PDB file of C-alpha atoms in Angstrom:
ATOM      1  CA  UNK A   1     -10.938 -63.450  59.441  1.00 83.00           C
ATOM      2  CA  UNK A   2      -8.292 -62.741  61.931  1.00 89.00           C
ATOM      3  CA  UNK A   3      -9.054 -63.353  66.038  1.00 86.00           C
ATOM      4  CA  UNK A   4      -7.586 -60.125  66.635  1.00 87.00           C
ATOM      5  CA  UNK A   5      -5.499 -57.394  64.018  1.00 82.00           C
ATOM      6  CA  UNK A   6      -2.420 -56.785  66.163  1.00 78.00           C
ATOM      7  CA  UNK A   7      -2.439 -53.417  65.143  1.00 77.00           C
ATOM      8  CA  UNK A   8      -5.931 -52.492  65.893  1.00 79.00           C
ATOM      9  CA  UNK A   9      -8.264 -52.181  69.326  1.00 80.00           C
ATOM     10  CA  UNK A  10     -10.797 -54.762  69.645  1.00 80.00           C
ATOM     11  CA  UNK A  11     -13.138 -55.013  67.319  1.00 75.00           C
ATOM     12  CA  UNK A  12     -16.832 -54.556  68.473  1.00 78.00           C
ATOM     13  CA  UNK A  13     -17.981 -57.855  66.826  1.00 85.00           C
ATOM     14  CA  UNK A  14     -16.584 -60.952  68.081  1.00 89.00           C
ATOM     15  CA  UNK A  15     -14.826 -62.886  66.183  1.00 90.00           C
ATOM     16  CA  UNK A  16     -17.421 -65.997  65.573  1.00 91.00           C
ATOM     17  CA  UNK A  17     -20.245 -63.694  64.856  1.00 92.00           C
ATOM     18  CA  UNK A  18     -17.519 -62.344  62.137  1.00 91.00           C
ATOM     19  CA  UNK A  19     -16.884 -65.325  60.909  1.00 94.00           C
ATOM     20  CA  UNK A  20     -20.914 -66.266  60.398  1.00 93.00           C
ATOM     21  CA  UNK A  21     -21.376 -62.981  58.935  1.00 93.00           C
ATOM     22  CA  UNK A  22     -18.740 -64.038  56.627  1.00 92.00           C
ATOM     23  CA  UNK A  23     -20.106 -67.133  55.761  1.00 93.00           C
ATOM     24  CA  UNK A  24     -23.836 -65.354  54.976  1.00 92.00           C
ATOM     25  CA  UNK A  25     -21.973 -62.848  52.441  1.00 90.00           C
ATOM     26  CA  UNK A  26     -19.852 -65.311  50.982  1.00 90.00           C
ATOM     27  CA  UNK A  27     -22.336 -67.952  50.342  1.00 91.00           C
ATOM     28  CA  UNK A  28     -22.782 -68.703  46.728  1.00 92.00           C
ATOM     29  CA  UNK A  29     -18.908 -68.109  45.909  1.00 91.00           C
ATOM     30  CA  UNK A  30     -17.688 -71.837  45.461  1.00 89.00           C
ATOM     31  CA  UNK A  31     -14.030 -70.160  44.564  1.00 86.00           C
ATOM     32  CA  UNK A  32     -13.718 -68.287  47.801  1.00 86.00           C
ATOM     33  CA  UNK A  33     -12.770 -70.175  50.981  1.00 88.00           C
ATOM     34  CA  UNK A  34     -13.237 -68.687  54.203  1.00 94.00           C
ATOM     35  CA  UNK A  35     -11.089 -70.723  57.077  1.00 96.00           C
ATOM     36  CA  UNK A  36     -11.218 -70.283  60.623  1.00 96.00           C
ATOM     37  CA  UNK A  37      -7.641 -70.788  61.471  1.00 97.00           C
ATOM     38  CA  UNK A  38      -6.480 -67.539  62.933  1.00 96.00           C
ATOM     39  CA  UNK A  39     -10.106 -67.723  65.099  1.00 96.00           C
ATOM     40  CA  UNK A  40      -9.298 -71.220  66.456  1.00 96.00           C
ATOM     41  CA  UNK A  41      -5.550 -69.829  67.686  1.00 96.00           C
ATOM     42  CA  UNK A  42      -7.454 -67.567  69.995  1.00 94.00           C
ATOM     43  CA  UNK A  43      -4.422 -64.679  69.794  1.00 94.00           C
ATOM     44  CA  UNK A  44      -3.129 -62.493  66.921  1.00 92.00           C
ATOM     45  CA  UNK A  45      -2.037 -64.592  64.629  1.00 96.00           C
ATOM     46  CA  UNK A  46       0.955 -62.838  62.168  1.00 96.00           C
ATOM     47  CA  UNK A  47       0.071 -62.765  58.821  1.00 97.00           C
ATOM     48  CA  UNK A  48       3.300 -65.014  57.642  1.00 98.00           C
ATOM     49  CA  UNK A  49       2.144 -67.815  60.079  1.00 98.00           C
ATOM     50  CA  UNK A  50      -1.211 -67.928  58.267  1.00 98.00           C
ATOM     51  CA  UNK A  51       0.546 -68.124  55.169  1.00 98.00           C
ATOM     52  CA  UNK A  52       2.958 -70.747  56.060  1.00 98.00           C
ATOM     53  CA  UNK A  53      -0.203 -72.662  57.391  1.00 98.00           C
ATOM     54  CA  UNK A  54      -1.846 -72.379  54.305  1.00 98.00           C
ATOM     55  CA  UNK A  55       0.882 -72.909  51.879  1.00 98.00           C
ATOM     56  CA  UNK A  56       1.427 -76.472  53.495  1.00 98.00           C
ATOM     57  CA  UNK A  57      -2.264 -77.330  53.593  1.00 97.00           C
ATOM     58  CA  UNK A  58      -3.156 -76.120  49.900  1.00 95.00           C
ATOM     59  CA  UNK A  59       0.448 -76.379  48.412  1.00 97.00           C
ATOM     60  CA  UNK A  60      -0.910 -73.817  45.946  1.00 95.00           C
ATOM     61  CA  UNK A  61       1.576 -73.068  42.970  1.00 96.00           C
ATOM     62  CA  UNK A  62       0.970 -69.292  44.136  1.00 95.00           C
ATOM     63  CA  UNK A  63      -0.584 -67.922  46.945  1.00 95.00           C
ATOM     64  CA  UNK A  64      -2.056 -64.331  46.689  1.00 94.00           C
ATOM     65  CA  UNK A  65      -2.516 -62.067  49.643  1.00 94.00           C
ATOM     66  CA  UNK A  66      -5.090 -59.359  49.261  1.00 91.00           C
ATOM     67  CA  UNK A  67      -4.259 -56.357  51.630  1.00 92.00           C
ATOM     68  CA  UNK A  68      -5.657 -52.496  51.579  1.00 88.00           C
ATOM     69  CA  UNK A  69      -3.202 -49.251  50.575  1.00 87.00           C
ATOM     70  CA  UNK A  70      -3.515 -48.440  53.911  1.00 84.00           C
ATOM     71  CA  UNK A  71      -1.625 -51.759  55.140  1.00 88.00           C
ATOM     72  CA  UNK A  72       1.210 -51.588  52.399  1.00 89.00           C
ATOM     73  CA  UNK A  73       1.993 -48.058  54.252  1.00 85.00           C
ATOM     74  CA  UNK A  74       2.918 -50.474  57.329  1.00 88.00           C
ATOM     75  CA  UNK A  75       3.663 -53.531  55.974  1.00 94.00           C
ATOM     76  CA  UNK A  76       7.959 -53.290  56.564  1.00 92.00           C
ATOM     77  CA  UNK A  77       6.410 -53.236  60.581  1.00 94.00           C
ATOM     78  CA  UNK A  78       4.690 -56.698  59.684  1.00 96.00           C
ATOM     79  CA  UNK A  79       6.049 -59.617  61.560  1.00 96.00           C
ATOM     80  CA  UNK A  80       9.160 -61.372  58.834  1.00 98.00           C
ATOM     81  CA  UNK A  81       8.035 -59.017  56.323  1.00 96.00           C
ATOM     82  CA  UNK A  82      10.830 -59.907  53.987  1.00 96.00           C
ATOM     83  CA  UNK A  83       9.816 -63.682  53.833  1.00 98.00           C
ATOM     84  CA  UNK A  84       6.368 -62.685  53.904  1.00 98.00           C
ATOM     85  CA  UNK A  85       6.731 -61.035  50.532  1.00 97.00           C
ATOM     86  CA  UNK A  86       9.149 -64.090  48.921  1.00 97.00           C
ATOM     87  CA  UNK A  87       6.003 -66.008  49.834  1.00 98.00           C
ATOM     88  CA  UNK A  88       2.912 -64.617  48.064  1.00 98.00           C
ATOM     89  CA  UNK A  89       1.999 -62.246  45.432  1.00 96.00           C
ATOM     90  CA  UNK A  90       0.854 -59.182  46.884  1.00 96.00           C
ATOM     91  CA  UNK A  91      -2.480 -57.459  45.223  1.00 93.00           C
ATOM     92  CA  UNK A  92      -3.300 -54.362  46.920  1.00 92.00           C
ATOM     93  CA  UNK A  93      -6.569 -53.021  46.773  1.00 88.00           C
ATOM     94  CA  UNK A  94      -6.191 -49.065  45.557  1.00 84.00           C
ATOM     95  CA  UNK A  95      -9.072 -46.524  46.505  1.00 75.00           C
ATOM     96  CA  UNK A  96      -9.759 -43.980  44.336  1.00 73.00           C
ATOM     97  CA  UNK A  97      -9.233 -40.310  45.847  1.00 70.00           C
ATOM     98  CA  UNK A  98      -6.468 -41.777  48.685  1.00 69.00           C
ATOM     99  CA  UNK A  99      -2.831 -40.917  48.673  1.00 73.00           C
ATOM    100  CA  UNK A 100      -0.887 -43.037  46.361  1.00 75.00           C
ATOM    101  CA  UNK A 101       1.605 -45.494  48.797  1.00 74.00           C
ATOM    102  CA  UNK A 102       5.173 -45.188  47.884  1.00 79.00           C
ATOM    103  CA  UNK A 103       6.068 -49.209  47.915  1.00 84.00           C
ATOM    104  CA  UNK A 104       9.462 -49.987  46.694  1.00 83.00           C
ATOM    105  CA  UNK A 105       8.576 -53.874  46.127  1.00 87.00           C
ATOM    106  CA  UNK A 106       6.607 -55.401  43.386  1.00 90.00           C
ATOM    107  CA  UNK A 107       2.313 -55.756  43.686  1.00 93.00           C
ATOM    108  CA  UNK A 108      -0.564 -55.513  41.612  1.00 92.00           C
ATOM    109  CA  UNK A 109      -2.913 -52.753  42.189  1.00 90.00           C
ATOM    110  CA  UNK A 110      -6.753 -53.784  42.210  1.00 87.00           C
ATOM    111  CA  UNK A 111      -8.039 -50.352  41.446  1.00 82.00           C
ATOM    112  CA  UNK A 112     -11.357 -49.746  44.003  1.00 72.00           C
ATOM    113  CA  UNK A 113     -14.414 -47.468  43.576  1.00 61.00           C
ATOM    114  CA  UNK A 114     -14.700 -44.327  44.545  1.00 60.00           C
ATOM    115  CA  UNK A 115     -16.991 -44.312  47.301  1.00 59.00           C
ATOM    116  CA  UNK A 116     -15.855 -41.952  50.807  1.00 60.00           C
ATOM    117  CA  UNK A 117     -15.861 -44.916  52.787  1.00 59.00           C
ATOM    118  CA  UNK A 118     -13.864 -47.092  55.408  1.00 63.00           C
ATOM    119  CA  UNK A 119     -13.960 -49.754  58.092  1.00 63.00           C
ATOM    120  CA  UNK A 120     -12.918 -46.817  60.385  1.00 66.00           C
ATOM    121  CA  UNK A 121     -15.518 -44.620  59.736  1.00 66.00           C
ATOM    122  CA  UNK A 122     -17.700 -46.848  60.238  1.00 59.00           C
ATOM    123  CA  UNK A 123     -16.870 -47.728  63.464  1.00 58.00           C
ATOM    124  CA  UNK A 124     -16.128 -44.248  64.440  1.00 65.00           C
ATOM    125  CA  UNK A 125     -20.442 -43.111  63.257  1.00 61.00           C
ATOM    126  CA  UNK A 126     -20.902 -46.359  65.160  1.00 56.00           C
ATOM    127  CA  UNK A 127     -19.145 -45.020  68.167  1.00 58.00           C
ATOM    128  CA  UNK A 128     -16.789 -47.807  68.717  1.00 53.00           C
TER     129      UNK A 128
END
């Protein structure tokens, strides 16, 4: 999990309590790893770095980066988008009854569910 999304406000939950939460839903996944490395930089940490930083730890033949629709809208704003995108394979996660993004690069969709749901509303019924 990231410290702190540059382009968000705070997030009510801090960022270890996150991380455990994390850790609880992931449990039973041996495939998935879950790293701590943008919490211990204490700072946004921009995407690329992370995947520089893992690219020299793992050396993985390819590296995939999972974002939402909603980010590929945004992503030219990302910090050295261009290298960014040399460096991983982009799946984006598609949900059903959104606006289709208009992305001029290559990805692969992961079509979602159809379920009226997001991260922001539920911090908005939350109040936060």
């Amino acid at each position: 999990p990231a410290y702190q999304n540059p382009f968000k406000k705070p997030c009510f939950l801090d960022a270890k309590t996150r991380f455990k939460e994390l850790e609880r839903a992931l449990k039973g996944m041996p495939r998935v790893l879950l790293s701590d490395f943008e919490i211990k930089q204490e700072r946004a940490v921009p995407t690329i770095e992370s995947v520089i930083h893992f690219q020299k730890l793992y050396r993985p033949k390819t590296l995939y980066l999972v974002i939402g629709a909603d980010c590929l809208r945004h992503l030219s704003s990302w910090t050295n988008a261009k290298e960014l995108l040399k460096r991983v394979e982009l799946v984006v996660f598609e949900r059903i009854g959104y606006e289709e993004i208009q992305f001029k690069g290559h990805y692969h969709p992961l079509k979602g569910i159809d379920a009226p749901i997001s991260s922001s509303a539920i911090r908005a019924s939350l109040g936060v």
